[in-house]
Coordinates of C-alpha atoms in Angstrom, one line a residue:
M1 CA 200.2 106.2 51.4
K2 CA 202.4 106.7 48.4
Q3 CA 203.8 109.9 49.9
V4 CA 204.4 108.1 53.2
G5 CA 206.3 105.3 51.5
E6 CA 208.3 107.8 49.4
S7 CA 209.1 109.8 52.6
W8 CA 210.3 106.7 54.3
A9 CA 212.4 105.7 51.3
R10 CA 214.1 109.2 51.4
G11 CA 214.8 108.8 55.1
A12 CA 212.3 111.4 56.2
F13 CA 210.4 108.9 58.3
S14 CA 211.8 106.0 60.5
I15 CA 210.3 102.6 60.1
G16 CA 208.4 103.1 63.3
E17 CA 206.9 106.4 62.1
E18 CA 205.9 104.8 58.8
H19 CA 204.2 101.9 60.6
R20 CA 202.4 104.3 63.0
I21 CA 201.0 106.3 60.1
S22 CA 200.0 103.1 58.2
E23 CA 198.3 101.6 61.3
S24 CA 196.4 104.8 61.9
I25 CA 195.1 104.7 58.3
L26 CA 194.2 101.0 58.8
D27 CA 192.3 101.9 62.0
V28 CA 190.2 104.3 60.1
L29 CA 189.6 101.8 57.2
Y30 CA 188.6 99.0 59.7
G31 CA 186.1 101.5 61.3
I32 CA 184.6 102.3 57.9
Q33 CA 184.5 98.6 57.0
T34 CA 182.7 97.7 60.2
S35 CA 180.0 100.2 59.4
L36 CA 179.7 99.0 55.8
D37 CA 179.6 95.3 56.8
T38 CA 176.3 96.0 58.6
E39 CA 174.8 97.0 55.3
L40 CA 176.0 94.0 53.2
R41 CA 174.3 93.6 49.8
P42 CA 174.1 89.8 49.4
H43 CA 173.4 89.9 45.7
G44 CA 176.4 91.9 44.4
P45 CA 179.2 90.2 42.5
A46 CA 181.7 88.3 44.6
V47 CA 185.3 89.4 44.8
V48 CA 188.3 87.7 46.5
L49 CA 191.0 90.2 47.6
G50 CA 194.3 90.0 49.4
T51 CA 198.0 90.5 49.1
I52 CA 200.3 88.0 47.3
Q53 CA 202.4 85.6 49.3
D54 CA 205.2 87.2 51.3
E55 CA 203.5 90.7 50.9
Q56 CA 203.0 92.3 54.3
H57 CA 201.6 95.7 53.2
V58 CA 197.8 95.7 53.3
T59 CA 196.8 99.4 53.3
G60 CA 196.1 99.5 49.6
A61 CA 194.1 96.3 49.7
M62 CA 192.1 97.5 52.6
M63 CA 191.3 100.7 50.7
I64 CA 190.1 98.6 47.7
R65 CA 188.1 96.4 50.1
T66 CA 186.3 99.5 51.4
L67 CA 185.6 100.9 47.9
L68 CA 184.3 97.6 46.6
T69 CA 182.1 96.9 49.7
E70 CA 180.7 100.4 49.4
A71 CA 180.0 99.8 45.7
G72 CA 177.9 96.7 46.5
Y73 CA 180.4 93.9 45.9
R74 CA 180.6 90.9 48.3
V75 CA 184.3 91.0 49.2
S76 CA 186.1 88.0 50.7
Y77 CA 189.1 89.8 52.2
L78 CA 192.0 87.4 52.9
G79 CA 194.5 90.0 54.2
R80 CA 198.2 89.7 53.9
N81 CA 200.6 87.0 52.7
V82 CA 198.0 84.8 51.0
P83 CA 199.1 81.7 49.1
V84 CA 197.6 81.4 45.6
E85 CA 195.8 78.2 46.6
D86 CA 193.8 80.1 49.2
F87 CA 192.7 82.7 46.6
L88 CA 191.4 79.9 44.5
L89 CA 189.7 78.2 47.4
F90 CA 187.7 81.3 48.1
Q91 CA 187.1 82.0 44.4
R92 CA 185.6 78.6 44.1
K93 CA 183.5 78.8 47.3
Q94 CA 182.1 82.2 46.2
A95 CA 182.0 81.6 42.5
A96 CA 183.8 84.9 42.3
P97 CA 184.3 86.3 38.9
L98 CA 187.2 88.5 40.1
I99 CA 190.3 88.0 42.2
C100 CA 192.2 91.1 43.2
L101 CA 195.9 90.8 44.1
S102 CA 197.8 93.5 45.9
A103 CA 201.6 93.8 45.7
T104 CA 204.0 96.6 46.6
L105 CA 207.5 97.4 45.5
S106 CA 208.7 95.1 48.2
R107 CA 208.0 92.3 45.7
S108 CA 209.9 92.1 42.5
P109 CA 208.0 92.3 39.2
E110 CA 209.0 88.7 38.5
E111 CA 207.5 87.6 41.8
I112 CA 204.2 89.4 41.1
V113 CA 203.9 87.8 37.6
E114 CA 204.9 84.4 39.0
A115 CA 202.1 84.7 41.6
V116 CA 199.6 85.6 38.8
N117 CA 200.8 82.7 36.6
N118 CA 200.6 80.3 39.5
L119 CA 197.1 81.4 40.2
L120 CA 196.1 80.9 36.6
I121 CA 197.8 77.6 36.2
L122 CA 196.2 76.2 39.4
S123 CA 192.8 77.5 38.4
R124 CA 192.3 74.7 35.8
E125 CA 191.2 77.3 33.4
E126 CA 188.2 78.4 35.4
E127 CA 187.0 81.7 34.1
F128 CA 187.6 84.7 36.3
H129 CA 189.4 88.0 36.0
V130 CA 192.5 88.9 37.9
A131 CA 193.2 92.5 38.9
V132 CA 196.7 93.4 40.2
G133 CA 197.1 96.6 42.1
G134 CA 199.5 98.3 44.5
S135 CA 202.8 100.1 43.9
G136 CA 204.3 96.9 42.4
A137 CA 201.7 96.7 39.6
A138 CA 203.3 99.2 37.2
A139 CA 206.6 97.3 37.2
A140 CA 204.9 94.0 36.8
R141 CA 202.9 95.3 33.9
A142 CA 206.2 95.7 32.0
L143 CA 206.3 91.8 32.2
A144 CA 202.7 91.3 31.1
H145 CA 204.0 89.4 28.1
R146 CA 205.0 86.7 30.5
V147 CA 201.5 86.3 31.8
R148 CA 199.9 82.9 30.9
Y149 CA 196.4 84.1 30.0
P150 CA 196.9 87.9 29.4
S151 CA 193.3 88.6 28.5
R152 CA 192.2 87.6 32.0
V153 CA 194.7 89.9 33.8
R154 CA 194.7 93.6 34.3
F155 CA 197.3 95.8 36.1
F156 CA 196.2 99.0 37.8
D157 CA 198.1 102.0 39.0
T158 CA 195.3 103.7 40.9
A159 CA 192.2 102.8 42.8
I160 CA 190.2 105.1 40.5
D161 CA 191.3 103.3 37.4
F162 CA 190.4 99.9 39.0
M163 CA 187.0 101.0 40.2
E164 CA 186.1 102.5 36.8
W165 CA 187.1 99.2 35.1
A166 CA 185.3 97.1 37.7
D167 CA 182.1 99.2 37.4
G168 CA 182.2 98.9 33.6
I169 CA 182.8 95.1 33.3
S170 CA 180.0 92.6 33.2
F171 CA 180.9 89.9 35.7
H172 CA 178.1 87.7 34.5
Q173 CA 179.7 87.0 31.2
P174 CA 182.6 84.6 30.6
V175 CA 186.1 85.8 30.1
L176 CA 187.0 85.4 26.5
E177 CA 190.6 84.6 25.6
H178 CA 190.6 86.9 22.6
E179 CA 189.7 90.0 24.7
T180 CA 192.5 92.6 24.9
R181 CA 193.1 94.3 28.2

């Protein structure tokens, strides 16, 4: 997807061509997800996943959904353009120890950090981790010093880095404010 986006930015693809490729990838991911949903593991850790408000690009989030589901997580996938209040609604319903936010370069780093902070402020200091991924995560990481509870937030450049972190963290232990991430 990164190469598709870069090709579009260079003018090698029209918007329609980029959308056609993205939708083809999504078709494959939805097919995989459908087969995985029949094998749900009801006792895995809960995760809430979606794109931040005003973000329309869901391919990366769908890829993470598929990887998490395959790894045994119970994923509440909210899709695109999700208000922070809805992330919290599902986090509370599922007692999810992890909320995953996806954002591309179509959102500014300031908008991404604002979404993270709004989520944390509205959470009333409930304890859960926040993972931010997508092409906008690297630029937002440069503003991590503006994040309200930095020990609860992690920015990821790749799905591999995220999955290694998720597999290594204990979601049954509270988030400690003095942890460094």
